[in-house]
Amino acid sequence: YTTLFRSTTLGMPWEAQYGYAQAVKVGDTVYLSGQVSHDDRANVLGVGDMEVQMRAAYANIGKVLARYGATIDNLVEETLYVRDMDAAFQARVKMKDEVFAGNPVVASTVVQIERLAFPELLVEIRCVAKL
């Protein structure tokens, strides 16, 4: 099992505080923890703007996948946890071709929730990728 298992980090302070990896690879499957809107210094981006936050979360998904030699095209499943369903649906529809390079074939679930880890966050995206 250990030879097939590999995890990754983005160096965010909350990784050690909470105790988790940004992603774990088991065999040819990568399980990504929920990705949110932050820069490389752990600053929340796009406060109050669903589209900006969603773009940043997908950008962070891309960074994590790159650690495994993968891209967004390797995604097979995503779950979006959102604080505003209407804004999230509108943003996701607007950027689907851009994020998924015209091939948005991914199992997707969107769930509206009351709150995320930080009060400024509007969206968190959890994914599974196949290599």
PDB file of C-alpha atoms in Angstrom:
ATOM      1  CA  TYR A   1       0.000   0.000   0.000  1.00  0.00           C
ATOM      2  CA  THR A   2       2.684   2.531   0.915  1.00  0.00           C
ATOM      3  CA  THR A   3       4.387   2.229  -2.474  1.00  0.00           C
ATOM      4  CA  LEU A   4       1.150   3.300  -4.177  1.00  0.00           C
ATOM      5  CA  PHE A   5       0.361   6.120  -1.731  1.00  0.00           C
ATOM      6  CA  ARG A   6       1.643   9.670  -2.192  1.00  0.00           C
ATOM      7  CA  SER A   7       0.367  12.947  -0.771  1.00  0.00           C
ATOM      8  CA  THR A   8       1.080  16.587  -1.562  1.00  0.00           C
ATOM      9  CA  THR A   9       0.953  19.988   0.076  1.00  0.00           C
ATOM     10  CA  LEU A  10       0.727  23.603  -1.109  1.00  0.00           C
ATOM     11  CA  GLY A  11       2.520  24.901   1.986  1.00  0.00           C
ATOM     12  CA  MET A  12      -0.566  26.558   3.468  1.00  0.00           C
ATOM     13  CA  PRO A  13      -0.466  27.112   7.261  1.00  0.00           C
ATOM     14  CA  TRP A  14      -3.809  25.396   7.774  1.00  0.00           C
ATOM     15  CA  GLU A  15      -2.491  22.106   6.354  1.00  0.00           C
ATOM     16  CA  ALA A  16      -0.374  21.482   9.453  1.00  0.00           C
ATOM     17  CA  GLN A  17      -2.841  23.182  11.821  1.00  0.00           C
ATOM     18  CA  TYR A  18      -5.727  20.984  10.696  1.00  0.00           C
ATOM     19  CA  GLY A  19      -3.615  17.991   9.720  1.00  0.00           C
ATOM     20  CA  TYR A  20      -4.351  17.063   6.113  1.00  0.00           C
ATOM     21  CA  ALA A  21      -2.854  16.812   2.625  1.00  0.00           C
ATOM     22  CA  GLN A  22      -4.060  18.807  -0.366  1.00  0.00           C
ATOM     23  CA  ALA A  23      -4.260  15.532  -2.280  1.00  0.00           C
ATOM     24  CA  VAL A  24      -3.558  11.855  -1.860  1.00  0.00           C
ATOM     25  CA  LYS A  25      -2.674   9.534  -4.741  1.00  0.00           C
ATOM     26  CA  VAL A  26      -3.560   5.870  -4.427  1.00  0.00           C
ATOM     27  CA  GLY A  27      -2.706   3.822  -7.500  1.00  0.00           C
ATOM     28  CA  ASP A  28      -3.868   5.804 -10.534  1.00  0.00           C
ATOM     29  CA  THR A  29      -6.422   7.890  -8.605  1.00  0.00           C
ATOM     30  CA  VAL A  30      -5.806  11.303  -7.029  1.00  0.00           C
ATOM     31  CA  TYR A  31      -8.223  12.465  -4.324  1.00  0.00           C
ATOM     32  CA  LEU A  32      -8.065  16.234  -3.882  1.00  0.00           C
ATOM     33  CA  SER A  33      -9.118  17.945  -0.690  1.00  0.00           C
ATOM     34  CA  GLY A  34     -11.480  20.852  -1.167  1.00  0.00           C
ATOM     35  CA  GLN A  35      -9.696  23.680  -2.936  1.00  0.00           C
ATOM     36  CA  VAL A  36     -10.529  27.288  -2.166  1.00  0.00           C
ATOM     37  CA  SER A  37      -9.653  30.775  -3.324  1.00  0.00           C
ATOM     38  CA  HIS A  38      -6.200  31.620  -1.956  1.00  0.00           C
ATOM     39  CA  ASP A  39      -2.874  32.800  -3.289  1.00  0.00           C
ATOM     40  CA  ASP A  40       0.569  31.331  -2.550  1.00  0.00           C
ATOM     41  CA  ARG A  41       0.752  33.367   0.696  1.00  0.00           C
ATOM     42  CA  ALA A  42      -2.571  32.016   2.059  1.00  0.00           C
ATOM     43  CA  ASN A  43      -4.516  35.227   1.357  1.00  0.00           C
ATOM     44  CA  VAL A  44      -8.179  34.754   0.422  1.00  0.00           C
ATOM     45  CA  LEU A  45      -8.823  36.140  -3.059  1.00  0.00           C
ATOM     46  CA  GLY A  46     -12.043  37.653  -4.420  1.00  0.00           C
ATOM     47  CA  VAL A  47     -13.827  38.353  -1.153  1.00  0.00           C
ATOM     48  CA  GLY A  48     -17.512  38.707  -2.020  1.00  0.00           C
ATOM     49  CA  ASP A  49     -17.037  37.601  -5.663  1.00  0.00           C
ATOM     50  CA  MET A  50     -18.106  34.033  -6.490  1.00  0.00           C
ATOM     51  CA  GLU A  51     -16.592  34.048  -9.987  1.00  0.00           C
ATOM     52  CA  VAL A  52     -13.165  35.215  -8.809  1.00  0.00           C
ATOM     53  CA  GLN A  53     -13.189  32.665  -5.990  1.00  0.00           C
ATOM     54  CA  MET A  54     -14.258  29.839  -8.274  1.00  0.00           C
ATOM     55  CA  ARG A  55     -11.548  30.676 -10.835  1.00  0.00           C
ATOM     56  CA  ALA A  56      -8.921  30.744  -8.068  1.00  0.00           C
ATOM     57  CA  ALA A  57     -10.135  27.414  -6.665  1.00  0.00           C
ATOM     58  CA  TYR A  58      -9.869  25.803 -10.122  1.00  0.00           C
ATOM     59  CA  ALA A  59      -6.398  27.351 -10.519  1.00  0.00           C
ATOM     60  CA  ASN A  60      -5.371  25.727  -7.220  1.00  0.00           C
ATOM     61  CA  ILE A  61      -6.832  22.430  -8.430  1.00  0.00           C
ATOM     62  CA  GLY A  62      -4.561  22.767 -11.455  1.00  0.00           C
ATOM     63  CA  LYS A  63      -1.529  23.394  -9.218  1.00  0.00           C
ATOM     64  CA  VAL A  64      -2.239  20.310  -7.120  1.00  0.00           C
ATOM     65  CA  LEU A  65      -2.860  18.110 -10.160  1.00  0.00           C
ATOM     66  CA  ALA A  66       0.395  19.310 -11.752  1.00  0.00           C
ATOM     67  CA  ARG A  67       2.283  17.738  -8.829  1.00  0.00           C
ATOM     68  CA  TYR A  68       1.063  14.394 -10.188  1.00  0.00           C
ATOM     69  CA  GLY A  69       1.714  15.186 -13.855  1.00  0.00           C
ATOM     70  CA  ALA A  70      -2.019  15.718 -14.395  1.00  0.00           C
ATOM     71  CA  THR A  71      -4.335  18.519 -15.496  1.00  0.00           C
ATOM     72  CA  ILE A  72      -8.000  19.467 -15.176  1.00  0.00           C
ATOM     73  CA  ASP A  73      -8.603  17.056 -18.086  1.00  0.00           C
ATOM     74  CA  ASN A  74      -7.874  14.185 -15.655  1.00  0.00           C
ATOM     75  CA  LEU A  75     -10.817  15.090 -13.402  1.00  0.00           C
ATOM     76  CA  VAL A  76     -13.622  12.551 -13.283  1.00  0.00           C
ATOM     77  CA  GLU A  77     -15.630  13.973 -10.394  1.00  0.00           C
ATOM     78  CA  GLU A  78     -16.114  17.266  -8.593  1.00  0.00           C
ATOM     79  CA  THR A  79     -18.228  18.453  -5.704  1.00  0.00           C
ATOM     80  CA  LEU A  80     -18.730  22.177  -5.270  1.00  0.00           C
ATOM     81  CA  TYR A  81     -19.709  23.396  -1.810  1.00  0.00           C
ATOM     82  CA  VAL A  82     -21.153  26.878  -2.219  1.00  0.00           C
ATOM     83  CA  ARG A  83     -22.712  29.545  -0.047  1.00  0.00           C
ATOM     84  CA  ASP A  84     -24.901  30.951  -2.841  1.00  0.00           C
ATOM     85  CA  MET A  85     -26.328  28.434  -5.330  1.00  0.00           C
ATOM     86  CA  ASP A  86     -27.487  31.009  -7.894  1.00  0.00           C
ATOM     87  CA  ALA A  87     -24.135  32.826  -8.001  1.00  0.00           C
ATOM     88  CA  ALA A  88     -22.234  29.523  -8.138  1.00  0.00           C
ATOM     89  CA  PHE A  89     -24.326  28.078 -10.943  1.00  0.00           C
ATOM     90  CA  GLN A  90     -23.968  31.290 -12.952  1.00  0.00           C
ATOM     91  CA  ALA A  91     -20.185  31.397 -12.436  1.00  0.00           C
ATOM     92  CA  ARG A  92     -19.679  27.697 -13.226  1.00  0.00           C
ATOM     93  CA  VAL A  93     -21.731  27.906 -16.432  1.00  0.00           C
ATOM     94  CA  LYS A  94     -19.829  31.034 -17.500  1.00  0.00           C
ATOM     95  CA  MET A  95     -16.402  29.441 -17.106  1.00  0.00           C
ATOM     96  CA  LYS A  96     -17.042  25.774 -17.978  1.00  0.00           C
ATOM     97  CA  ASP A  97     -15.451  25.875 -21.443  1.00  0.00           C
ATOM     98  CA  GLU A  98     -12.516  27.878 -20.159  1.00  0.00           C
ATOM     99  CA  VAL A  99     -11.832  25.664 -17.136  1.00  0.00           C
ATOM    100  CA  PHE A 100     -12.443  22.371 -18.890  1.00  0.00           C
ATOM    101  CA  ALA A 101     -10.955  23.387 -22.261  1.00  0.00           C
ATOM    102  CA  GLY A 102     -14.230  22.758 -24.058  1.00  0.00           C
ATOM    103  CA  ASN A 103     -14.549  19.232 -22.679  1.00  0.00           C
ATOM    104  CA  PRO A 104     -16.652  19.519 -19.500  1.00  0.00           C
ATOM    105  CA  VAL A 105     -17.237  15.786 -19.109  1.00  0.00           C
ATOM    106  CA  VAL A 106     -17.021  15.376 -15.353  1.00  0.00           C
ATOM    107  CA  ALA A 107     -19.451  14.021 -12.781  1.00  0.00           C
ATOM    108  CA  SER A 108     -20.449  17.127 -10.844  1.00  0.00           C
ATOM    109  CA  THR A 109     -22.472  17.873  -7.725  1.00  0.00           C
ATOM    110  CA  VAL A 110     -23.210  21.308  -6.287  1.00  0.00           C
ATOM    111  CA  VAL A 111     -24.295  21.636  -2.660  1.00  0.00           C
ATOM    112  CA  GLN A 112     -25.309  24.864  -0.928  1.00  0.00           C
ATOM    113  CA  ILE A 113     -23.989  25.135   2.615  1.00  0.00           C
ATOM    114  CA  GLU A 114     -24.116  27.686   5.387  1.00  0.00           C
ATOM    115  CA  ARG A 115     -20.391  28.297   5.840  1.00  0.00           C
ATOM    116  CA  LEU A 116     -16.880  27.197   4.813  1.00  0.00           C
ATOM    117  CA  ALA A 117     -13.614  27.055   6.809  1.00  0.00           C
ATOM    118  CA  PHE A 118     -13.064  30.817   6.576  1.00  0.00           C
ATOM    119  CA  PRO A 119     -16.060  33.184   6.620  1.00  0.00           C
ATOM    120  CA  GLU A 120     -14.805  35.013   3.483  1.00  0.00           C
ATOM    121  CA  LEU A 121     -14.957  31.861   1.364  1.00  0.00           C
ATOM    122  CA  LEU A 122     -17.894  31.382  -1.002  1.00  0.00           C
ATOM    123  CA  VAL A 123     -16.883  28.119  -2.715  1.00  0.00           C
ATOM    124  CA  GLU A 124     -14.794  25.017  -2.067  1.00  0.00           C
ATOM    125  CA  ILE A 125     -14.242  22.399  -4.776  1.00  0.00           C
ATOM    126  CA  ARG A 126     -13.368  18.786  -4.003  1.00  0.00           C
ATOM    127  CA  CYS A 127     -12.258  16.547  -6.896  1.00  0.00           C
ATOM    128  CA  VAL A 128     -11.164  13.088  -7.945  1.00  0.00           C
ATOM    129  CA  ALA A 129      -8.793  12.579 -10.885  1.00  0.00           C
ATOM    130  CA  LYS A 130      -7.680   9.482 -12.777  1.00  0.00           C
ATOM    131  CA  LEU A 131      -4.148   9.351 -14.152  1.00  0.00           C
TER     132      LEU A 131
END
